[in-house]
Coordinates of C-alpha atoms and ligand atoms in Angstrom, one line a residue:
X28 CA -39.9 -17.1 52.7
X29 CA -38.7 -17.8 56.0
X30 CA -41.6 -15.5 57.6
X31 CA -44.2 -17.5 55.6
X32 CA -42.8 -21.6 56.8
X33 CA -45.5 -23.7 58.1
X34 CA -45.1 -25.1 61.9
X35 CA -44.8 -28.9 59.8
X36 CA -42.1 -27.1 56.7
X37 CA -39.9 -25.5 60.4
X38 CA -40.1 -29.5 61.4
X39 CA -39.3 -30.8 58.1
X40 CA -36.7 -28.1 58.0
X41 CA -35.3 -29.4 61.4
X42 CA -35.2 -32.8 60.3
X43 CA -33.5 -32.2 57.5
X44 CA -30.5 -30.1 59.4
X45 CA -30.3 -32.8 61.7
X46 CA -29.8 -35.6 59.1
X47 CA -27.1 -32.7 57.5
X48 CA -25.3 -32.5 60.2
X49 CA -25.1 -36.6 61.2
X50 CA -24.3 -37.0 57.3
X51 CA -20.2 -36.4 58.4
X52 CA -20.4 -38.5 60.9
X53 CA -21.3 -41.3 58.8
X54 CA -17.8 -43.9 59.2
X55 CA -15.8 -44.4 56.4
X56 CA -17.0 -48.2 56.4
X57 CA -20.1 -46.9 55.6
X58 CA -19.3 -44.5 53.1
X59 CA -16.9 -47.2 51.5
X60 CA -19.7 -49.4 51.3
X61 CA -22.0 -47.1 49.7
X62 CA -19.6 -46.7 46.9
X63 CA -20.2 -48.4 42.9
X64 CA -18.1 -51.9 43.1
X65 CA -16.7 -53.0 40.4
X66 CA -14.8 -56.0 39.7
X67 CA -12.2 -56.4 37.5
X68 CA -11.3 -59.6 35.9
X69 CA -7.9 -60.1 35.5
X70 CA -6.2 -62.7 33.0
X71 CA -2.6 -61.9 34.6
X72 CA -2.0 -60.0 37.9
X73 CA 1.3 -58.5 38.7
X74 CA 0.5 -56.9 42.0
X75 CA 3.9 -54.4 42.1
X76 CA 4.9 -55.9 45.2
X77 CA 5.3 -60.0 45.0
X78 CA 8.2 -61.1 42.9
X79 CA 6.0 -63.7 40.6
X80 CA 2.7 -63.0 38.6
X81 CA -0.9 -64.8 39.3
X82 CA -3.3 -65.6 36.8
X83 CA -7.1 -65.8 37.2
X84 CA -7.7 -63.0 39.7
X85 CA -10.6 -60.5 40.6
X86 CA -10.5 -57.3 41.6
X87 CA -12.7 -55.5 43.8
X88 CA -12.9 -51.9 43.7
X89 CA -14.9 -49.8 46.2
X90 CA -15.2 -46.2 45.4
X91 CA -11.8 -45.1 44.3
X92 CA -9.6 -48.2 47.0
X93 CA -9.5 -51.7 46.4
X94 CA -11.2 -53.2 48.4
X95 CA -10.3 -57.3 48.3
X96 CA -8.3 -59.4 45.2
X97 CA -9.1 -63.1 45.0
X98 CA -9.9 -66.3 43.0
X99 CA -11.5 -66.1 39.8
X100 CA -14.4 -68.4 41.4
X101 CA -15.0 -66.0 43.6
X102 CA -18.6 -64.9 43.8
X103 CA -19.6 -61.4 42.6
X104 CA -22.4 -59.5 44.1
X105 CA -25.1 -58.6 41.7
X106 CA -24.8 -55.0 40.9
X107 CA -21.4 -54.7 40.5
X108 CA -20.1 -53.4 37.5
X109 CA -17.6 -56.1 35.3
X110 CA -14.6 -54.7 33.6
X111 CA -12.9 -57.7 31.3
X112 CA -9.0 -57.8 31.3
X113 CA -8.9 -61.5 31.1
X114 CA -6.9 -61.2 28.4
X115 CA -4.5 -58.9 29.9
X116 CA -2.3 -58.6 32.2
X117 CA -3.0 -56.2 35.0
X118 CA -0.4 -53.8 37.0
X119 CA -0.6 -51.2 39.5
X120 CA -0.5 -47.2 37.8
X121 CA 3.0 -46.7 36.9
X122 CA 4.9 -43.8 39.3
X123 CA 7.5 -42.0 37.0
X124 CA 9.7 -40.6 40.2
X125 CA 11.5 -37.5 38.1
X126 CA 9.8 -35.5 35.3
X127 CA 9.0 -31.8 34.2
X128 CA 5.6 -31.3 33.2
X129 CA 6.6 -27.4 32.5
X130 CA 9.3 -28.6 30.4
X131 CA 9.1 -29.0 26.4
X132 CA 11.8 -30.2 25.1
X133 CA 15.5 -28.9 25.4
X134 CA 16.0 -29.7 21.7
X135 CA 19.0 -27.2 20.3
X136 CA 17.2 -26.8 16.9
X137 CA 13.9 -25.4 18.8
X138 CA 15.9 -22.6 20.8
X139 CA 17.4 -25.3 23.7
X140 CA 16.1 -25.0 27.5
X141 CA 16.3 -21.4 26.8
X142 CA 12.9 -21.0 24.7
X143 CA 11.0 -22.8 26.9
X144 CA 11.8 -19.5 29.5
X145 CA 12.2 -16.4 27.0
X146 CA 9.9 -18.0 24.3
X147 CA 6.8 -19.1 26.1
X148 CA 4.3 -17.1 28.5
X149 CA 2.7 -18.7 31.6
X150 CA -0.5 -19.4 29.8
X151 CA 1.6 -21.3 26.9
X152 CA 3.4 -23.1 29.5
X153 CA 0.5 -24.1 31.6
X154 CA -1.2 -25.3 28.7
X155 CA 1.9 -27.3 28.2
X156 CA 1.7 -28.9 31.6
X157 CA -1.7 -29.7 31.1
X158 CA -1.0 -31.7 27.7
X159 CA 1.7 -33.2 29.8
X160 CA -0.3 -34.6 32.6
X161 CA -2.5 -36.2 30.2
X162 CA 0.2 -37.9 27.8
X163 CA 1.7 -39.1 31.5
X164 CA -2.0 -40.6 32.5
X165 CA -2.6 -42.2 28.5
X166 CA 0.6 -44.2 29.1
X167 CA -0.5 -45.5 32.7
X168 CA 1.4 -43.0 35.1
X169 CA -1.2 -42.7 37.9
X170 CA 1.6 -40.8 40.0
X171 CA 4.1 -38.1 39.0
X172 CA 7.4 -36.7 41.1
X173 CA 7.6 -33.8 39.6
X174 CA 10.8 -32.3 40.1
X175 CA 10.6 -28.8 39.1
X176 CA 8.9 -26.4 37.3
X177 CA 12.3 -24.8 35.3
X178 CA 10.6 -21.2 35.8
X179 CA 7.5 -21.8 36.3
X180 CA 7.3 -21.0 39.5
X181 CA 4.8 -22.8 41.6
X182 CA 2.8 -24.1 38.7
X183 CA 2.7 -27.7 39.2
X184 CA 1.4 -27.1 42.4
X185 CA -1.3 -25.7 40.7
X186 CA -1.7 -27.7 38.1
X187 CA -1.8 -30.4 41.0
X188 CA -4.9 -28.6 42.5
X189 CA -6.7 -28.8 38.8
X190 CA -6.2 -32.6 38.4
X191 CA -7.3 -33.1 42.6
X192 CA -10.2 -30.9 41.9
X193 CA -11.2 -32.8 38.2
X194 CA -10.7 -29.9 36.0
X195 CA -8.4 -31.4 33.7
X196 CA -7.3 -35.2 34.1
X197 CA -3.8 -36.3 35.5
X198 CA -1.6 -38.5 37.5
X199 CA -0.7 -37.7 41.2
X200 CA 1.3 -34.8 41.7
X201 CA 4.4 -34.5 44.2
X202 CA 6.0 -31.2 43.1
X203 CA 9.5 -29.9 44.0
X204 CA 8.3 -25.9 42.7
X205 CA 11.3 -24.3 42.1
X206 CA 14.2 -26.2 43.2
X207 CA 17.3 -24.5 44.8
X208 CA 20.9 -23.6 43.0
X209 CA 23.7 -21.2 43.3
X210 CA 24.9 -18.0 42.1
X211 CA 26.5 -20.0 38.4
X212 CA 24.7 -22.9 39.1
X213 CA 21.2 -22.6 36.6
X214 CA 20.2 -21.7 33.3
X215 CA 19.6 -19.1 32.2
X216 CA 23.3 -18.5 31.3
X217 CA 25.8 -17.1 28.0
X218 CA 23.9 -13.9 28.2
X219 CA 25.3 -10.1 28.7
X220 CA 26.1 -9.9 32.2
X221 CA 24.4 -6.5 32.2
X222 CA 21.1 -8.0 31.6
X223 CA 19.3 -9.5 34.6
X224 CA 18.5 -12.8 33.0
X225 CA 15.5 -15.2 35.3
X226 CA 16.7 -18.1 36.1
X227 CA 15.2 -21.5 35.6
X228 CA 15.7 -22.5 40.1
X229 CA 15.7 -20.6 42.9
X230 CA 19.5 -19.0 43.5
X231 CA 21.0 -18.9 46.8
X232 CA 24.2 -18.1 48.6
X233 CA 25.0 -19.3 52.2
X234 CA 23.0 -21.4 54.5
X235 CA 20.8 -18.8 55.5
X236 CA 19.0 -18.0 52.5
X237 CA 19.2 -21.7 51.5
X238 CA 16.7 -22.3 54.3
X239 CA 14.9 -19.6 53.4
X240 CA 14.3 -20.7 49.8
X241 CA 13.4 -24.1 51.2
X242 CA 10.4 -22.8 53.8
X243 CA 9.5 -20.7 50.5
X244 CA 9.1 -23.5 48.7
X245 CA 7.0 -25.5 51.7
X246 CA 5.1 -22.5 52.2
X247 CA 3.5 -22.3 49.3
X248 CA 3.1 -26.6 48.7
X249 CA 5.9 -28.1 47.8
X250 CA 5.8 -32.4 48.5
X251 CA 9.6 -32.3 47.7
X252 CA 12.7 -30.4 47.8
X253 CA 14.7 -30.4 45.0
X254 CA 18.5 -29.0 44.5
X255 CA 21.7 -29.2 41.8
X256 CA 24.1 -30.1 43.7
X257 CA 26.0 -30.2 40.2
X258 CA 25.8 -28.2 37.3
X259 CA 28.1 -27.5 34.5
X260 CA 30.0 -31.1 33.4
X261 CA 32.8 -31.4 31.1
X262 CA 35.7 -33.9 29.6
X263 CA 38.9 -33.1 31.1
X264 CA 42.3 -33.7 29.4
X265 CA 42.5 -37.5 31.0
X266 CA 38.8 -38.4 29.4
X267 CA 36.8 -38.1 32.8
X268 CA 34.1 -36.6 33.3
X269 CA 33.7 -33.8 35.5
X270 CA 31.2 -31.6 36.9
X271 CA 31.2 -28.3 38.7
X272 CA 29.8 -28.5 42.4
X273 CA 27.1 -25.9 43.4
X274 CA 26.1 -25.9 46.6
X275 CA 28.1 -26.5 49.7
X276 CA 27.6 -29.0 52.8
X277 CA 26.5 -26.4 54.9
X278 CA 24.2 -24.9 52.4
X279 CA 22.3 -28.4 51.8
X280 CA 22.5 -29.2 55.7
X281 CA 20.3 -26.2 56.3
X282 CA 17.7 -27.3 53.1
X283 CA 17.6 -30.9 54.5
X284 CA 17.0 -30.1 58.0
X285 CA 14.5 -27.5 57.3
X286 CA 13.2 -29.9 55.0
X287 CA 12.9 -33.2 57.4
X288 CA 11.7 -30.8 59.8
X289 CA 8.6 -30.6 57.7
X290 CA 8.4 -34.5 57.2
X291 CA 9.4 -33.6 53.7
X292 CA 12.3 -34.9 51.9
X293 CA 15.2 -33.6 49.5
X294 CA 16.2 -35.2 46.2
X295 CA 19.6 -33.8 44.6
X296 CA 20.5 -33.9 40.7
X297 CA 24.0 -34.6 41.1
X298 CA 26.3 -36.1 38.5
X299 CA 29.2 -37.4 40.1
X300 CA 32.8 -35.5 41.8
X301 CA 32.6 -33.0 44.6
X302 CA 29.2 -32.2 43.8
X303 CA 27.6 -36.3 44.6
X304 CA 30.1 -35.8 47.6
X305 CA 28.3 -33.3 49.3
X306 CA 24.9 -34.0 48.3
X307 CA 25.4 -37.5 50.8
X308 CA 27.2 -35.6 53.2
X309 CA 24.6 -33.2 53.3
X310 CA 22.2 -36.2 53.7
X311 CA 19.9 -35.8 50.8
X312 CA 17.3 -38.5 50.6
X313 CA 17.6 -39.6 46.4
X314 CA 20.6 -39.1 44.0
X315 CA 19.0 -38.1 40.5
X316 CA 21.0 -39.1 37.4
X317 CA 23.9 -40.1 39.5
X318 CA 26.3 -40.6 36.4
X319 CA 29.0 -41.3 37.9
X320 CA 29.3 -42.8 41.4
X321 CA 32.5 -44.3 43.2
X322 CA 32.0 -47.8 45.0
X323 CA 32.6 -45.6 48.0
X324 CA 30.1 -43.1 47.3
X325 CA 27.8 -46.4 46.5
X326 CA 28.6 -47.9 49.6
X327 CA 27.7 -44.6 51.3
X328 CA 24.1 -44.5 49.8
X329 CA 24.1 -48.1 51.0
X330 CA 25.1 -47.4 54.3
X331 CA 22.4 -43.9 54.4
X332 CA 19.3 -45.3 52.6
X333 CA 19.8 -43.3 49.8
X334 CA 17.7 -43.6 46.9
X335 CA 18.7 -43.6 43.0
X336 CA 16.9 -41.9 40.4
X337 CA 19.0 -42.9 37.6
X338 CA 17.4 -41.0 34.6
X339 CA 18.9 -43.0 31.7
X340 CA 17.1 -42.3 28.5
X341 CA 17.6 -38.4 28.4
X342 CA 21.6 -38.6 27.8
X343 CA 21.3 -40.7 24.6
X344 CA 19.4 -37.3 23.4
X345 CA 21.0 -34.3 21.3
X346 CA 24.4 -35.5 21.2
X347 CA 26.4 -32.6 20.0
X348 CA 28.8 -33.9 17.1
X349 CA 31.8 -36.3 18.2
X350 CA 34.6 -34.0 18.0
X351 CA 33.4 -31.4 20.0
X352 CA 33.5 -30.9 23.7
X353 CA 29.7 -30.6 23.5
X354 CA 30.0 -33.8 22.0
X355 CA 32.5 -35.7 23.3
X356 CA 30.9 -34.8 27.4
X357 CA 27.3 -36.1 26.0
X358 CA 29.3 -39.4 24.9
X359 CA 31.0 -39.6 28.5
X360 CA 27.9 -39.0 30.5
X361 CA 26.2 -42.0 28.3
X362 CA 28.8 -44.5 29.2
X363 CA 30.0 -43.9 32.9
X364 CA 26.5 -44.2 33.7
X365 CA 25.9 -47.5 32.0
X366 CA 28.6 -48.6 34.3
X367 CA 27.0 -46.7 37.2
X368 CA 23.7 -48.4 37.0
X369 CA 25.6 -51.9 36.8
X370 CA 27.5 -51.2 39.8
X371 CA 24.1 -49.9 42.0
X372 CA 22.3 -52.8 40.4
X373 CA 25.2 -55.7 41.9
X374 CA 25.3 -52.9 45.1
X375 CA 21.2 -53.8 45.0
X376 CA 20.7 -49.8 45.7
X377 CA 17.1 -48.8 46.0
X378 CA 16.3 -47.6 42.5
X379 CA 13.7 -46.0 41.0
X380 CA 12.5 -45.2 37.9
X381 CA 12.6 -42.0 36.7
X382 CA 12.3 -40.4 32.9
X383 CA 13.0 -37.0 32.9
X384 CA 9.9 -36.3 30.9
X385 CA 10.2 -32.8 29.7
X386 CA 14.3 -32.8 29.0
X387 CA 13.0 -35.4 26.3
X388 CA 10.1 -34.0 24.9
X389 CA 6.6 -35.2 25.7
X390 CA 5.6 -36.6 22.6
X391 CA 7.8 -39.3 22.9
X392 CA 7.1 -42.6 25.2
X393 CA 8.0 -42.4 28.5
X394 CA 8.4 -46.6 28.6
X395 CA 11.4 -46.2 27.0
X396 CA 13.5 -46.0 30.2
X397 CA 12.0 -49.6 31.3
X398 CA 13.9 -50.9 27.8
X399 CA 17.2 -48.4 29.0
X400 CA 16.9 -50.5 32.4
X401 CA 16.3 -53.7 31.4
X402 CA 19.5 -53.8 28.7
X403 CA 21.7 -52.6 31.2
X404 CA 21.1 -55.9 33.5
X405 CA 17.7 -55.4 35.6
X406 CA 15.1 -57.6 35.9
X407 CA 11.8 -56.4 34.0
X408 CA 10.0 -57.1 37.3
X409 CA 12.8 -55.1 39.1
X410 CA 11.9 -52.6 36.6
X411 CA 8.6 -52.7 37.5
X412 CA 8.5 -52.6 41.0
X413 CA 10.8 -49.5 40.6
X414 CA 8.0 -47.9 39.2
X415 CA 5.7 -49.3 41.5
X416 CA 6.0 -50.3 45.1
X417 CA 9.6 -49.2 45.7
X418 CA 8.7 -45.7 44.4
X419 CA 5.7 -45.6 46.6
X420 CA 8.0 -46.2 49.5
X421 CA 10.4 -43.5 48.6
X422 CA 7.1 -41.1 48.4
X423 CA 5.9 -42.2 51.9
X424 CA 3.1 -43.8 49.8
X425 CA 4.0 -47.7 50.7
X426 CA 1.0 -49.9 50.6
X427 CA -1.4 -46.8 49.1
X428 CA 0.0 -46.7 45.9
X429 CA 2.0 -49.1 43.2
X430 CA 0.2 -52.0 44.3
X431 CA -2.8 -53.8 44.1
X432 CA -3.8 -54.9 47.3
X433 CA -6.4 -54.3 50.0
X434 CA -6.9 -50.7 51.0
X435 CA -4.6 -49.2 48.2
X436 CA -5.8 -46.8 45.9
X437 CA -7.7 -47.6 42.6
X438 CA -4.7 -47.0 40.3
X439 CA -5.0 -49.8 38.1
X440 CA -3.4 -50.3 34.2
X441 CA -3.2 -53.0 32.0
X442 CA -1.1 -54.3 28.8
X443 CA -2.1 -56.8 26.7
X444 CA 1.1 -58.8 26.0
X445 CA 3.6 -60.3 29.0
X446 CA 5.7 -57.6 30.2
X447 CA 7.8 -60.2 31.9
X448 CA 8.9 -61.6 28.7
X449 CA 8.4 -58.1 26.9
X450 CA 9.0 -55.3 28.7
X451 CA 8.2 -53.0 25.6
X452 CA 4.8 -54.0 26.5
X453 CA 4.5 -51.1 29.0
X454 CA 4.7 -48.9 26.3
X455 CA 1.2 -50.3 24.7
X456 CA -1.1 -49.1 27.7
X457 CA -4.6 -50.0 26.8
X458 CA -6.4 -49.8 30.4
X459 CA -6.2 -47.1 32.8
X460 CA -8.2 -46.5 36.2
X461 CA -6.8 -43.7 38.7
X462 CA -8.2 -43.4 41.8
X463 CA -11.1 -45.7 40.7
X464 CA -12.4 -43.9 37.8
X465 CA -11.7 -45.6 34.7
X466 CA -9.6 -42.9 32.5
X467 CA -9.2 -45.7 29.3
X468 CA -10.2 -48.6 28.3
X469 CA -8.8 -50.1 24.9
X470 CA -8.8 -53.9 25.7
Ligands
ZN9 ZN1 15.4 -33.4 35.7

């Protein structure tokens, strides 16, 4: 073939590796331009960031980033493809900030957290994770923190890779992997102590192998860092609430350092006591669940930045009967942290919204936090923007994602009622677009 090229097919042939190789240095302005438009007419705008809805708006959408949002008289080039939410109201894709797309369920009757470890094979689980992702996208997540794989390894890092590369659909990914406990501090647990039982985190002892988990964990992808700074919780003879500590200052200093050291951040399940403590004296960047927080410890997270995750739906789940310890700690953790979230709601901490999707099984709507939220005394467009801009913030995301406006990514949903008035509404998705490809469209 090559032997046998014409003196014009070798010129053609040069010509065309030419063009080739100018093709990548085409600017993104050009490339942009190149890209489908399509306009999106929107009946009610809320934009994630600005504190009041607009009606009547357009949205331009170049490629998969937006490229302009204005006046409904505003003209619209020929060509461009029309999508009709005039009905609607239109919101930036929803961010849930901590879920478990390799979790299913942790419902006693089906075997508890256990069976999803001794129960289920990789393939099972994966195939889990992948019904997960989907269920997320259906109900207008566009972006996932995912914080934790409970065994999985570094599956949703992979399972990432699938959804970036179009093999299955899916929200955005940040994944924590493994996330990092102590000796006592994870599932699996009850079990003969001759048996070497695998454990749902990463186990360490001491600082030095605490850092070494955590550039494990970076090595091989992880977006996040995620420890227990609290495990085991209990009612003690007074009523409270307490909850054993698991790692120790010094352990989490060496995670976050290693950590910011990789422009990554660390977020810490910690329920209240000694455990909460040391997870802001160790400087972790978001508090998840946070049951039980002091006004001091409050202040503290003030005073730091720190976020709060405050995961509220999952402790109204599996309540063991009243008038056992099982029960009467799953009653305790329910109402300290209605009075937490009060008190970091007057404090005006930087919340976000998080579900722990996976602790409550996937089936069921992930919305149902925005209701939890909204009863306990925040605003449904506080609730929003939780799940919006203020979570794109905490993900180093601010301006790119949970918004609609110039330059952001095409991650777009849309309800048909007033979630304002309604916030159950953001449990009846009906439109979604992620990164400009339109994933459903039920208006
Ligand atoms: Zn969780």
């Amino acid at each position: 073939m090559h032997r046998a090229m014409t003196r014009a097919a070798i010129c053609a042939a040069g010509l065309w590796l030419l063009l080739a190789a100018y093709a990548p240095h085409a600017t993104a302005q050009e490339r942009s331009q190149a890209a489908q438009l399509t306009v999106i007419r929107a009946g009610t705008l809320i934009d994630g960031v600005s504190n009041t809805a607009r009606t009547n708006q357009l949205i331009f959408v170049r490629g998969n980033k937006i490229e302009k949002v204005a006046d409904a008289g505003t003209a619209v080039p020929a060509g461009a493809k029309l999508v009709d939410l005039s009905k609607a109201t239109v919101l930036p894709g929803l961010i849930d900030s901590h879920t478990h797309i390799f979790l299913w369920g942790e419902e006693p009757a089906k075997g508890g957290y256990d069976a999803n470890i001794l129960n289920a094979g990789i393939a099972l689980r994966a195939a889990r994770a992948t019904y997960a992702v989907k269920r997320a996208l259906e109900q207008g997540f566009t972006t996932l923190r995912d914080l934790e794989t409970e065994g999985a390894g570094f599956g949703d890092i992979e399972i990432k890779q699938a959804i970036e590369e179009g093999t299955i659909p899916g929200p955005r990914i940040f994944g924590a992997t493994k996330a990092i406990s102590t000796t006592g501090g994870y599932n699996l647990e009850g079990y003969a102590p001759e048996l070497d039982m695998p454990k749902g985190a990463q186990l360490v002892d001491g600082p030095v192998e605490a850092r070494k988990a955590a550039r494990q964990q970076l090595e091989h992808g992880a977006d996040w860092i995620k420890v227990y700074m609290t495990h085991r919780s209990w009612v003690d003879k007074q009523g409270n609430l307490v909850s054993q500590p698991t790692l120790t200052v010094e352990e989490l200093r060496a995670i976050v350092d290693e950590t910011h050291g990789w422009q990554k951040k660390v977020a810490c399940h910690a329920y209240n006591g000694i455990g909460l403590q040391r997870a802001l004296d160790g400087g972790c960047d978001s508090i998840e669940h946070g049951l039980d927080m002091t006004d001091t410890q409050i202040a503290q997270m003030q005073r730091q930045g720190t976020w709060y995750c405050p995961t509220i739906s999952p402790y109204y789940n599996d309540w063991a009967p009243a008038d056992t310890p099982g029960g009467k700690r799953d009653r305790a953790r329910a109402m300290t942290h209605e009075v937490t979230f009060r008190k970091a709601l007057a404090a005006h901490l930087k919340i976000v919204f998080g579900t722990d999707m996976g602790g409550i099984p996937w089936q069921e709507p992930m919305a149902q936090e925005f209701r939890r939220m909204v009863t306990l005394g925040m605003a449904p467009m506080d609730a929003i923007q939780s799940a919006t801009s203020r979570a794109a913030e905490m993900l180093d995301m601010k301006g790119e994602i949970g918004v609609i406006s110039p330059g952001a990514y095409a991650d777009i949903i849309a309800v048909a009622g007033d979630p304002l008035k309604d916030v159950d509404e953001l449990g009846k998705v009906r439109f979604v677009m992620r990164d400009g490809s339109v994933f459903k469209n039920d208006m």
